[in-house]
Amino acid sequence: MGTPEHRRALAWIRRDLRLKDHRVFQRASEIAHEFVPVFIFDSTILGKLSSDDRRVTFIFDCIEELKDGLKQLGSALIVRFGDPTILVPQLAKELGADVVICSQDFERSAIARDRKVQELLKAQGCRFETGADHVIFPGKSILNKEGQPYRVFTPYSNAWLKLMDEHPEAISEVTWDSSRLVPLDKLRSHLGQTPTLESMGFQPQTLWLKAGEKAAQDRLQKFLPKILDYKKDRDSFAVDGTSGLSVHLRFGTISIRQCVRTARERKGEGPFTWLKELIWRDFYSMLLDRFPHLETGCFKPECDQIVWPGPEEHFQAWCRGETGYPVVDAAMRYFNATGFMHNRLRMVVAMFLTKTLLVDWKKGEAYFAKHLLDFDLASNNGGWQWSASTGCDAQPYFRIFNPTSQAEKFDPDGVFIRSQVAELGTAAYPKPIVDHSVQRLKAIALFQALRPAK
Ligand SMILES: Cc1cc2nc3c(=O)[nH]c(=O)nc-3n(C[C@H](O)[C@H](O)[C@H](O)COP(=O)(O)OP(=O)(O)OC[C@H]3O[C@@H](n4cnc5c(N)ncnc54)[C@H](O)[C@@H]3O)c2cc1C
């Protein structure tokens, strides 16, 4: 390792709320003599959330854990609340940083924010650097023979696996030198008070899982004995057969590299199927990066013609879990209570909203975005467009899940459904608000009427 080119770095953490396998810390400790970790509660993002948003509690708890961890290493985490486009340049100046490092974000609003930060930093003589951490292979790394992004998952996944074989270092654990952290004594005057949840306008929420890096590692350990049966159990929503790591992956309390290593170190169909799910995550992130129109419209432009006829009261009944279809209602009630939903149930309720209630997928997408603890724009949009058949490599429009047979197949004893719909089988339970067999034909007709996009 040569002499670091920078005097002091500011390591701006965002979706990487951990200490282990941390690419931004590694880069900072490599290119600067010393570095300061910084986290900003972004007032632009938080300003759009309701005061009972669970994600803010999750992040807050992670930050508390990180503060302790960095204190034990003899340093500190600088925490602020406000607009990062103002605060990052301000902090860089205040702390004498000549470089700011953070992990790359692929959402349009984040890209615009980072561009602005970069310009402002440049004007004050400070460099801005981003690197991939949230995914294994970012947007442009995997292209087909024509140099274009893949539009079908299986060839993408094959190319991903091939690239992984050629570059196993892409998932090597990243270590960093904690002696490069600026010592606590030099930071005291900059620390200030960490904003409280209340001071930022939020109430602490009870979460279905523990926040933080330690909790993520515990969850992974708990999943390891189940990974061999993952292929068999992953679709059963009555069985706890999946990792439950999506929230941790979303906020980077665990690194995606560690998850991929875990899958690749194990033989068998279970670990390989789990690896494929992690590749879906990269796939959707790549799609959002390469096809930014996804954020506001359908991947297949002709599908933007669809005028979804489902009425507002049906959408509201879906949100409340009062459609009269037990599996849908159980899933939505559990979701409303926790902010989490099993993957198979996400597909069932998304397809039910679009193909049975004939409501625009964007309304469901927005409802999920508001309440999902693991909300990730790329995966959520990908999941919704897959279910609505408007997306890239989506479910064919005529292959519509029957909610009753999905329940029979994946919750045969009704364990999950009864746990959420106590009034099932009584007069208090709502009658089905529509007839699925009639509605599915209307959904098919909506797609058959589409004209090729101009
Ligand atoms: C309509 C819909 C919306 C969704 N919205 C989100 C979202 O906002 N955030 C999110 O992380 N996932 C989303 N998913 C994907 C998936 O449902 C969740 O990742 C999964 O249920 C999380 O549970 P787990 O951690 O136990 O997953 P596991 O089965 O243990 O899978 C491991 C990890 O792989 C990734 N993964 C698994 N399935 C998918 C998938 N289909 N697409 C992309 N990544 C996947 C996740 O990071 C997950 O934690 C959505 C799926 C659908 C159908």
Short mmCIF file of C-alpha atoms and ligand atoms in Angstrom, two decimals:
data_model
loop_
_atom_site.label_atom_id
_atom_site.label_comp_id
_atom_site.label_asym_id
_atom_site.label_seq_id
_atom_site.Cartn_x
_atom_site.Cartn_y
_atom_site.Cartn_z
CA MET A 1 0.00 0.00 0.00
CA GLY A 2 1.49 3.36 -1.05
CA THR A 3 1.33 6.70 0.76
CA PRO A 4 -2.25 7.93 0.95
CA GLU A 5 -2.94 10.71 -1.54
CA HIS A 6 -5.40 12.51 0.72
CA ARG A 7 -4.99 14.27 4.03
CA ARG A 8 -8.38 13.56 5.51
CA ALA A 9 -11.45 11.79 4.16
CA LEU A 10 -15.05 12.06 5.11
CA ALA A 11 -16.70 8.63 4.90
CA TRP A 12 -20.36 9.44 4.28
CA ILE A 13 -22.37 6.31 5.13
CA ARG A 14 -25.89 5.85 3.78
CA ARG A 15 -26.96 2.32 2.86
CA ASP A 16 -23.96 0.73 4.57
CA LEU A 17 -24.79 0.92 8.26
CA ARG A 18 -22.19 -1.57 9.50
CA LEU A 19 -18.50 -1.86 10.38
CA LYS A 20 -17.67 -5.26 8.86
CA ASP A 21 -16.88 -5.74 5.16
CA HIS A 22 -17.24 -2.01 4.58
CA ARG A 23 -16.07 -0.76 1.21
CA VAL A 24 -16.33 2.96 1.97
CA PHE A 25 -14.26 2.58 5.15
CA GLN A 26 -11.78 0.43 3.28
CA ARG A 27 -11.38 3.01 0.53
CA ALA A 28 -11.16 5.87 3.03
CA SER A 29 -8.47 4.11 5.06
CA GLU A 30 -6.58 3.37 1.86
CA ILE A 31 -6.52 6.79 0.23
CA ALA A 32 -6.43 9.12 3.24
CA HIS A 33 -4.14 9.49 6.22
CA GLU A 34 -7.19 9.62 8.42
CA PHE A 35 -10.94 9.61 8.02
CA VAL A 36 -14.15 10.60 9.78
CA PRO A 37 -17.39 8.59 9.45
CA VAL A 38 -20.48 10.73 8.99
CA PHE A 39 -24.19 9.95 8.82
CA ILE A 40 -26.91 12.41 7.87
CA PHE A 41 -30.59 11.95 8.54
CA ASP A 42 -31.74 13.40 5.23
CA SER A 43 -34.51 15.92 5.90
CA THR A 44 -35.60 15.82 2.24
CA ILE A 45 -36.31 12.08 2.49
CA LEU A 46 -37.63 12.10 6.07
CA GLY A 47 -39.86 15.10 5.34
CA LYS A 48 -42.01 12.90 3.08
CA LEU A 49 -42.58 10.18 5.70
CA SER A 50 -45.29 9.95 8.33
CA SER A 51 -44.30 10.28 11.99
CA ASP A 52 -44.89 6.56 12.63
CA ASP A 53 -42.60 5.37 9.83
CA ARG A 54 -40.86 2.22 11.03
CA ARG A 55 -37.78 2.68 8.87
CA VAL A 56 -36.65 5.74 10.78
CA THR A 57 -36.64 3.75 14.04
CA PHE A 58 -34.65 1.01 12.29
CA ILE A 59 -32.07 3.48 10.99
CA PHE A 60 -31.93 5.30 14.32
CA ASP A 61 -31.19 2.06 16.18
CA CYS A 62 -28.49 1.17 13.65
CA ILE A 63 -26.87 4.56 14.15
CA GLU A 64 -26.85 4.10 17.92
CA GLU A 65 -25.10 0.74 17.47
CA LEU A 66 -22.59 2.24 15.04
CA LYS A 67 -21.83 5.09 17.42
CA ASP A 68 -20.99 2.54 20.13
CA GLY A 69 -18.89 0.46 17.73
CA LEU A 70 -16.85 3.44 16.58
CA LYS A 71 -16.43 4.63 20.17
CA GLN A 72 -14.96 1.24 21.04
CA LEU A 73 -12.47 1.77 18.21
CA GLY A 74 -11.46 5.07 19.83
CA SER A 75 -13.31 7.29 17.36
CA ALA A 76 -16.84 8.55 16.77
CA LEU A 77 -19.64 8.92 14.27
CA ILE A 78 -20.69 12.44 13.37
CA VAL A 79 -24.49 12.52 13.01
CA ARG A 80 -26.53 15.40 11.64
CA PHE A 81 -30.13 16.04 10.56
CA GLY A 82 -30.74 18.22 7.51
CA ASP A 83 -30.12 18.59 3.81
CA PRO A 84 -27.00 16.62 2.80
CA THR A 85 -26.36 18.93 -0.14
CA ILE A 86 -25.72 21.65 2.45
CA LEU A 87 -24.35 19.57 5.31
CA VAL A 88 -21.82 17.40 3.46
CA PRO A 89 -19.88 20.34 1.95
CA GLN A 90 -20.19 22.17 5.28
CA LEU A 91 -18.82 19.21 7.24
CA ALA A 92 -16.04 18.63 4.73
CA LYS A 93 -14.93 22.23 5.26
CA GLU A 94 -15.36 22.14 9.04
CA LEU A 95 -13.42 18.87 9.35
CA GLY A 96 -10.76 19.78 6.81
CA ALA A 97 -11.55 16.87 4.48
CA ASP A 98 -10.07 16.91 0.99
CA VAL A 99 -12.13 13.92 -0.20
CA VAL A 100 -15.64 12.64 0.49
CA ILE A 101 -16.32 8.95 -0.13
CA CYS A 102 -19.66 7.16 -0.23
CA SER A 103 -21.28 4.14 -1.85
CA GLN A 104 -23.06 4.51 -5.17
CA ASP A 105 -26.81 4.95 -5.33
CA PHE A 106 -28.86 4.24 -8.45
CA GLU A 107 -32.13 6.03 -7.77
CA ARG A 108 -32.72 9.20 -9.76
CA SER A 109 -33.26 11.48 -6.77
CA ALA A 110 -30.10 10.12 -5.11
CA ILE A 111 -28.09 10.55 -8.30
CA ALA A 112 -29.24 14.20 -8.54
CA ARG A 113 -28.39 14.78 -4.87
CA ASP A 114 -24.93 13.28 -5.26
CA ARG A 115 -24.24 15.31 -8.39
CA LYS A 116 -25.08 18.49 -6.52
CA VAL A 117 -22.87 17.50 -3.58
CA GLN A 118 -20.05 16.73 -5.99
CA GLU A 119 -20.28 20.16 -7.65
CA LEU A 120 -20.34 22.01 -4.36
CA LEU A 121 -17.40 20.02 -3.05
CA LYS A 122 -15.47 20.64 -6.23
CA ALA A 123 -15.96 24.39 -5.81
CA GLN A 124 -14.27 24.15 -2.42
CA GLY A 125 -11.42 21.98 -3.70
CA CYS A 126 -12.67 18.69 -2.29
CA ARG A 127 -12.93 15.48 -4.32
CA PHE A 128 -16.06 13.29 -4.32
CA GLU A 129 -15.80 9.56 -4.89
CA THR A 130 -18.42 6.83 -5.07
CA GLY A 131 -18.01 3.09 -5.47
CA ALA A 132 -20.30 0.08 -5.77
CA ASP A 133 -21.17 -1.56 -2.48
CA HIS A 134 -24.90 -2.13 -2.43
CA VAL A 135 -24.81 -4.61 -5.31
CA ILE A 136 -22.19 -7.03 -6.60
CA PHE A 137 -22.18 -6.01 -10.26
CA PRO A 138 -23.58 -2.52 -10.87
CA GLY A 139 -25.58 -1.40 -13.93
CA LYS A 140 -23.10 -1.39 -16.79
CA SER A 141 -20.94 -4.37 -15.72
CA ILE A 142 -23.05 -7.05 -17.38
CA LEU A 143 -24.06 -6.50 -21.01
CA ASN A 144 -25.14 -8.91 -23.74
CA LYS A 145 -23.19 -9.60 -26.97
CA GLU A 146 -24.65 -6.47 -28.55
CA GLY A 147 -23.37 -4.38 -25.65
CA GLN A 148 -26.93 -3.87 -24.39
CA PRO A 149 -28.38 -4.54 -20.95
CA TYR A 150 -30.11 -7.91 -20.57
CA ARG A 151 -33.91 -7.88 -20.60
CA VAL A 152 -34.41 -11.48 -19.55
CA PHE A 153 -33.34 -12.79 -16.17
CA THR A 154 -31.94 -16.25 -17.03
CA PRO A 155 -29.26 -15.11 -19.53
CA TYR A 156 -28.45 -12.21 -17.19
CA SER A 157 -28.07 -14.63 -14.32
CA ASN A 158 -25.84 -16.93 -16.41
CA ALA A 159 -23.65 -13.97 -17.36
CA TRP A 160 -23.58 -12.88 -13.69
CA LEU A 161 -22.43 -16.36 -12.59
CA LYS A 162 -19.77 -16.46 -15.30
CA LEU A 163 -18.43 -13.05 -14.30
CA MET A 164 -18.41 -14.17 -10.68
CA ASP A 165 -16.31 -17.24 -11.62
CA GLU A 166 -13.89 -14.97 -13.47
CA HIS A 167 -13.76 -12.40 -10.66
CA PRO A 168 -14.17 -14.19 -7.34
CA GLU A 169 -12.50 -11.17 -5.71
CA ALA A 170 -15.76 -9.27 -6.29
CA ILE A 171 -17.08 -10.91 -3.15
CA SER A 172 -13.91 -11.05 -1.06
CA GLU A 173 -14.35 -9.68 2.41
CA VAL A 174 -13.24 -6.08 2.52
CA THR A 175 -11.09 -5.22 5.53
CA TRP A 176 -10.09 -1.75 6.64
CA ASP A 177 -7.57 -0.13 8.93
CA SER A 178 -9.29 1.26 12.00
CA SER A 179 -6.10 3.07 13.06
CA ARG A 180 -6.93 5.54 10.28
CA LEU A 181 -10.05 6.70 12.09
CA VAL A 182 -9.69 10.21 13.45
CA PRO A 183 -9.39 9.75 17.23
CA LEU A 184 -12.28 10.82 19.43
CA ASP A 185 -10.30 13.62 21.08
CA LYS A 186 -9.87 15.41 17.77
CA LEU A 187 -13.61 15.08 17.01
CA ARG A 188 -15.18 16.12 20.30
CA SER A 189 -15.82 19.72 19.29
CA HIS A 190 -17.60 18.54 16.10
CA LEU A 191 -19.82 15.89 17.60
CA GLY A 192 -22.79 17.93 18.82
CA GLN A 193 -25.96 16.20 19.95
CA THR A 194 -27.24 13.27 17.92
CA PRO A 195 -30.75 14.21 16.82
CA THR A 196 -33.44 12.23 18.61
CA LEU A 197 -36.32 10.56 16.78
CA GLU A 198 -38.70 13.05 18.40
CA SER A 199 -36.60 16.07 17.43
CA MET A 200 -36.83 14.90 13.81
CA GLY A 201 -40.62 14.52 14.06
CA PHE A 202 -40.87 10.73 14.57
CA GLN A 203 -42.20 8.43 17.25
CA PRO A 204 -40.23 5.30 18.13
CA GLN A 205 -41.86 2.20 16.64
CA THR A 206 -41.86 -1.43 17.69
CA LEU A 207 -40.20 -3.48 14.94
CA TRP A 208 -40.69 -7.12 13.97
CA LEU A 209 -36.93 -7.57 13.85
CA LYS A 210 -33.92 -6.10 15.60
CA ALA A 211 -31.94 -3.40 13.86
CA GLY A 212 -28.19 -3.26 13.47
CA GLU A 213 -25.21 -5.26 12.34
CA LYS A 214 -25.18 -7.72 15.22
CA ALA A 215 -28.83 -8.56 14.60
CA ALA A 216 -28.10 -9.07 10.89
CA GLN A 217 -25.27 -11.50 11.69
CA ASP A 218 -27.52 -13.37 14.16
CA ARG A 219 -30.24 -13.61 11.52
CA LEU A 220 -27.81 -15.00 8.97
CA GLN A 221 -26.59 -17.59 11.49
CA LYS A 222 -30.18 -18.59 12.21
CA PHE A 223 -30.83 -19.03 8.51
CA LEU A 224 -27.78 -21.25 7.83
CA PRO A 225 -29.35 -24.54 9.01
CA LYS A 226 -32.37 -23.76 6.78
CA ILE A 227 -30.49 -22.80 3.64
CA LEU A 228 -30.27 -26.42 2.43
CA ASP A 229 -34.07 -26.64 2.38
CA TYR A 230 -34.56 -23.16 0.94
CA LYS A 231 -35.67 -24.39 -2.48
CA LYS A 232 -38.31 -26.60 -0.90
CA ASP A 233 -39.53 -24.18 1.79
CA ARG A 234 -39.15 -20.72 0.31
CA ASP A 235 -42.69 -20.47 -1.10
CA SER A 236 -44.55 -21.73 1.97
CA PHE A 237 -45.75 -18.77 3.90
CA ALA A 238 -46.68 -20.97 6.84
CA VAL A 239 -43.01 -22.02 7.18
CA ASP A 240 -40.20 -19.70 8.28
CA GLY A 241 -37.96 -20.87 5.43
CA THR A 242 -36.40 -17.67 4.11
CA SER A 243 -33.60 -15.54 5.53
CA GLY A 244 -35.56 -12.42 6.54
CA LEU A 245 -32.44 -10.46 5.60
CA SER A 246 -34.03 -8.04 3.11
CA VAL A 247 -34.26 -5.17 5.60
CA HIS A 248 -30.61 -5.67 6.56
CA LEU A 249 -29.59 -5.79 2.92
CA ARG A 250 -31.61 -2.66 2.26
CA PHE A 251 -29.79 -0.65 4.90
CA GLY A 252 -26.48 -2.43 4.55
CA THR A 253 -26.33 -3.77 8.10
CA ILE A 254 -25.01 -6.84 6.32
CA SER A 255 -22.93 -6.74 3.15
CA ILE A 256 -24.27 -8.31 -0.02
CA ARG A 257 -20.79 -9.80 -0.51
CA GLN A 258 -21.10 -11.77 2.71
CA CYS A 259 -24.49 -13.11 1.64
CA VAL A 260 -23.19 -14.18 -1.77
CA ARG A 261 -20.13 -15.79 -0.15
CA THR A 262 -22.43 -17.68 2.20
CA ALA A 263 -24.45 -19.05 -0.72
CA ARG A 264 -21.42 -19.94 -2.84
CA GLU A 265 -19.57 -21.69 -0.04
CA ARG A 266 -22.40 -24.22 0.25
CA LYS A 267 -23.32 -26.98 -2.17
CA GLY A 268 -26.78 -28.01 -3.20
CA GLU A 269 -29.99 -26.66 -4.67
CA GLY A 270 -30.97 -24.70 -1.56
CA PRO A 271 -27.93 -22.39 -1.47
CA PHE A 272 -27.97 -22.07 -5.28
CA THR A 273 -31.65 -21.04 -5.28
CA TRP A 274 -30.89 -18.48 -2.57
CA LEU A 275 -28.00 -17.16 -4.66
CA LYS A 276 -30.41 -16.75 -7.57
CA GLU A 277 -32.61 -14.51 -5.41
CA LEU A 278 -29.61 -12.35 -4.60
CA ILE A 279 -28.95 -12.15 -8.34
CA TRP A 280 -32.57 -10.97 -8.89
CA ARG A 281 -31.68 -8.12 -6.56
CA ASP A 282 -28.72 -7.14 -8.76
CA PHE A 283 -30.90 -7.61 -11.87
CA TYR A 284 -33.57 -5.19 -10.67
CA SER A 285 -30.96 -2.67 -9.59
CA MET A 286 -29.36 -2.92 -13.05
CA LEU A 287 -32.76 -2.43 -14.72
CA LEU A 288 -33.52 0.71 -12.75
CA ASP A 289 -30.09 2.08 -13.58
CA ARG A 290 -30.27 1.29 -17.31
CA PHE A 291 -34.01 2.00 -17.81
CA PRO A 292 -34.81 4.98 -15.56
CA HIS A 293 -38.30 5.31 -17.13
CA LEU A 294 -39.24 2.37 -14.87
CA GLU A 295 -39.53 4.76 -11.97
CA THR A 296 -42.58 6.44 -13.47
CA GLY A 297 -43.97 4.04 -16.09
CA CYS A 298 -44.18 0.53 -17.43
CA PHE A 299 -41.09 -1.27 -18.73
CA LYS A 300 -43.18 -2.28 -21.76
CA PRO A 301 -44.29 1.12 -23.11
CA GLU A 302 -47.49 -0.29 -24.68
CA CYS A 303 -48.72 -1.13 -21.17
CA ASP A 304 -48.86 2.57 -20.32
CA GLN A 305 -52.04 2.61 -22.47
CA ILE A 306 -53.93 0.56 -19.91
CA VAL A 307 -56.63 2.48 -18.08
CA TRP A 308 -57.12 0.31 -15.02
CA PRO A 309 -60.86 0.29 -14.25
CA GLY A 310 -60.72 -0.92 -10.60
CA PRO A 311 -62.56 1.49 -8.28
CA GLU A 312 -60.95 3.31 -5.35
CA GLU A 313 -63.05 1.46 -2.77
CA HIS A 314 -61.62 -1.85 -3.95
CA PHE A 315 -58.11 -0.48 -3.57
CA GLN A 316 -59.00 0.67 -0.04
CA ALA A 317 -60.46 -2.75 0.83
CA TRP A 318 -57.21 -4.34 -0.41
CA CYS A 319 -55.15 -1.97 1.76
CA ARG A 320 -57.21 -2.80 4.85
CA GLY A 321 -57.24 -6.55 4.18
CA GLU A 322 -61.00 -6.72 3.68
CA THR A 323 -61.42 -8.16 0.20
CA GLY A 324 -63.14 -11.36 1.30
CA TYR A 325 -60.23 -13.42 -0.10
CA PRO A 326 -58.61 -14.86 3.05
CA VAL A 327 -55.06 -15.21 1.74
CA VAL A 328 -55.00 -11.64 0.46
CA ASP A 329 -56.55 -10.27 3.64
CA ALA A 330 -54.18 -12.23 5.89
CA ALA A 331 -51.17 -11.00 3.93
CA MET A 332 -52.30 -7.35 3.99
CA ARG A 333 -53.17 -7.41 7.68
CA TYR A 334 -49.81 -8.92 8.55
CA PHE A 335 -48.15 -6.33 6.34
CA ASN A 336 -50.00 -3.43 7.94
CA ALA A 337 -49.03 -4.69 11.39
CA THR A 338 -45.34 -5.32 10.68
CA GLY A 339 -44.13 -3.72 7.44
CA PHE A 340 -43.05 -7.13 6.13
CA MET A 341 -44.54 -9.64 3.72
CA HIS A 342 -43.34 -13.04 2.47
CA ASN A 343 -42.25 -13.03 -1.20
CA ARG A 344 -44.96 -15.45 -2.36
CA LEU A 345 -47.59 -13.32 -0.63
CA ARG A 346 -46.21 -10.15 -2.24
CA MET A 347 -46.75 -11.82 -5.62
CA VAL A 348 -50.23 -13.02 -4.63
CA VAL A 349 -51.47 -9.63 -3.37
CA ALA A 350 -49.83 -7.70 -6.20
CA MET A 351 -51.39 -9.94 -8.81
CA PHE A 352 -54.72 -9.82 -7.00
CA LEU A 353 -54.72 -6.01 -6.95
CA THR A 354 -53.87 -5.71 -10.63
CA LYS A 355 -55.49 -8.75 -12.28
CA THR A 356 -58.44 -9.40 -9.99
CA LEU A 357 -59.31 -5.92 -8.72
CA LEU A 358 -57.98 -4.30 -11.93
CA VAL A 359 -56.29 -1.49 -10.00
CA ASP A 360 -53.19 0.25 -11.38
CA TRP A 361 -49.99 -1.43 -10.14
CA LYS A 362 -48.54 2.01 -9.36
CA LYS A 363 -51.04 2.41 -6.51
CA GLY A 364 -49.95 -0.86 -4.98
CA GLU A 365 -46.32 -0.03 -5.56
CA ALA A 366 -46.77 3.28 -3.72
CA TYR A 367 -48.59 1.58 -0.83
CA PHE A 368 -45.74 -0.91 -0.45
CA ALA A 369 -43.18 1.91 -0.75
CA LYS A 370 -44.82 3.70 2.14
CA HIS A 371 -45.03 0.72 4.50
CA LEU A 372 -42.33 -1.82 3.59
CA LEU A 373 -39.48 -1.86 6.07
CA ASP A 374 -37.26 -3.34 3.34
CA PHE A 375 -38.53 -0.92 0.69
CA ASP A 376 -36.09 -0.75 -2.17
CA LEU A 377 -37.19 1.18 -5.23
CA ALA A 378 -35.58 -1.22 -7.72
CA SER A 379 -36.84 -4.49 -6.17
CA ASN A 380 -40.27 -3.11 -5.34
CA ASN A 381 -40.80 -1.71 -8.82
CA GLY A 382 -39.45 -4.94 -10.31
CA GLY A 383 -41.76 -7.09 -8.18
CA TRP A 384 -44.81 -5.00 -9.00
CA GLN A 385 -44.13 -4.86 -12.72
CA TRP A 386 -43.45 -8.61 -12.75
CA SER A 387 -46.81 -9.28 -11.09
CA ALA A 388 -48.69 -6.79 -13.25
CA SER A 389 -47.10 -8.21 -16.45
CA THR A 390 -45.95 -4.72 -17.46
CA GLY A 391 -42.30 -5.36 -16.60
CA CYS A 392 -39.09 -6.78 -17.93
CA ASP A 393 -39.22 -10.59 -18.08
CA ALA A 394 -42.56 -10.40 -16.29
CA GLN A 395 -45.19 -13.02 -15.66
CA PRO A 396 -47.19 -13.51 -18.94
CA TYR A 397 -50.44 -11.53 -18.66
CA PHE A 398 -52.67 -14.60 -19.06
CA ARG A 399 -50.99 -16.56 -16.24
CA ILE A 400 -52.96 -15.23 -13.32
CA PHE A 401 -52.65 -16.62 -9.79
CA ASN A 402 -55.83 -17.96 -8.30
CA PRO A 403 -55.71 -16.74 -4.68
CA THR A 404 -57.59 -19.77 -3.37
CA SER A 405 -55.32 -22.35 -4.97
CA GLN A 406 -52.22 -20.35 -3.91
CA ALA A 407 -53.45 -20.61 -0.32
CA GLU A 408 -54.18 -24.33 -0.67
CA LYS A 409 -50.73 -24.96 -2.08
CA PHE A 410 -48.58 -22.82 0.18
CA ASP A 411 -50.58 -22.76 3.44
CA PRO A 412 -52.45 -26.10 3.20
CA ASP A 413 -53.52 -26.15 6.85
CA GLY A 414 -54.44 -22.46 6.84
CA VAL A 415 -52.00 -21.78 9.69
CA PHE A 416 -50.88 -18.38 8.46
CA ILE A 417 -54.31 -17.30 7.27
CA ARG A 418 -56.05 -18.15 10.55
CA SER A 419 -53.31 -16.39 12.51
CA GLN A 420 -54.26 -13.13 10.78
CA VAL A 421 -57.97 -13.46 10.02
CA ALA A 422 -59.54 -14.40 13.32
CA GLU A 423 -63.11 -13.88 12.07
CA LEU A 424 -62.72 -16.37 9.21
CA GLY A 425 -65.80 -18.57 8.88
CA THR A 426 -68.00 -16.17 10.87
CA ALA A 427 -70.59 -13.67 9.65
CA ALA A 428 -68.15 -10.89 10.53
CA TYR A 429 -65.81 -11.84 7.68
CA PRO A 430 -66.48 -9.85 4.46
CA LYS A 431 -67.95 -11.53 1.38
CA PRO A 432 -65.64 -11.49 -1.68
CA ILE A 433 -65.84 -7.99 -3.18
CA VAL A 434 -65.43 -9.37 -6.72
CA ASP A 435 -65.57 -12.72 -8.47
CA HIS A 436 -62.00 -13.72 -9.37
CA SER A 437 -63.02 -15.95 -12.29
CA VAL A 438 -64.94 -13.09 -13.95
CA GLN A 439 -62.31 -10.45 -13.22
CA ARG A 440 -59.40 -12.46 -14.61
CA LEU A 441 -61.06 -12.50 -18.03
CA LYS A 442 -61.41 -8.72 -17.90
CA ALA A 443 -57.70 -8.45 -17.03
CA ILE A 444 -56.77 -10.62 -20.01
CA ALA A 445 -58.96 -8.47 -22.25
CA LEU A 446 -57.17 -5.31 -21.07
CA PHE A 447 -53.88 -6.74 -22.30
CA GLN A 448 -55.29 -8.19 -25.50
CA ALA A 449 -56.60 -4.77 -26.47
CA LEU A 450 -53.14 -3.19 -26.35
CA ARG A 451 -51.76 -1.72 -29.55
CA PRO A 452 -47.99 -1.73 -30.22
CA ALA A 453 -46.35 1.37 -28.70
CA LYS A 454 -45.37 4.04 -31.20
C1 LIG B 1 -44.57 -6.91 -5.38
C2 LIG B 1 -43.20 -7.17 -4.79
C3 LIG B 1 -42.54 -6.13 -4.13
C4 LIG B 1 -41.27 -6.35 -3.57
N1 LIG B 1 -40.63 -5.29 -2.94
C5 LIG B 1 -39.39 -5.48 -2.43
C6 LIG B 1 -38.70 -4.41 -1.79
O1 LIG B 1 -39.16 -3.27 -1.74
N2 LIG B 1 -37.48 -4.68 -1.24
C7 LIG B 1 -36.91 -5.93 -1.30
O2 LIG B 1 -35.81 -6.11 -0.77
N3 LIG B 1 -37.53 -6.94 -1.93
C8 LIG B 1 -38.75 -6.76 -2.48
N4 LIG B 1 -39.39 -7.81 -3.10
C9 LIG B 1 -38.67 -9.10 -3.26
C10 LIG B 1 -38.91 -10.12 -2.13
O3 LIG B 1 -40.25 -10.27 -1.88
C11 LIG B 1 -38.19 -9.80 -0.82
O4 LIG B 1 -36.85 -9.47 -1.07
C12 LIG B 1 -38.22 -11.01 0.12
O5 LIG B 1 -39.55 -11.36 0.40
C13 LIG B 1 -37.51 -10.68 1.40
O6 LIG B 1 -37.55 -11.77 2.28
P1 LIG B 1 -36.23 -12.54 2.69
O7 LIG B 1 -35.18 -11.54 3.09
O8 LIG B 1 -36.61 -13.57 3.67
O9 LIG B 1 -35.80 -13.17 1.30
P2 LIG B 1 -34.93 -14.46 0.93
O10 LIG B 1 -35.85 -15.40 0.25
O11 LIG B 1 -34.13 -14.96 2.06
O12 LIG B 1 -33.95 -13.88 -0.20
C14 LIG B 1 -32.67 -13.33 0.13
C15 LIG B 1 -32.56 -11.93 -0.40
O13 LIG B 1 -32.62 -11.92 -1.81
C16 LIG B 1 -33.25 -10.73 -2.26
N5 LIG B 1 -34.46 -11.11 -2.98
C17 LIG B 1 -35.24 -12.19 -2.78
N6 LIG B 1 -36.24 -12.25 -3.68
C18 LIG B 1 -36.09 -11.17 -4.46
C19 LIG B 1 -36.81 -10.66 -5.57
N7 LIG B 1 -37.87 -11.29 -6.07
N8 LIG B 1 -36.39 -9.50 -6.12
C20 LIG B 1 -35.31 -8.86 -5.65
N9 LIG B 1 -34.59 -9.29 -4.60
C21 LIG B 1 -34.96 -10.43 -4.01
C22 LIG B 1 -33.62 -9.93 -1.02
O14 LIG B 1 -32.58 -8.99 -0.77
C23 LIG B 1 -33.67 -11.00 0.06
O15 LIG B 1 -33.42 -10.52 1.36
C24 LIG B 1 -40.65 -7.61 -3.69
C25 LIG B 1 -41.33 -8.64 -4.35
C26 LIG B 1 -42.59 -8.43 -4.89
C27 LIG B 1 -43.29 -9.54 -5.59
#
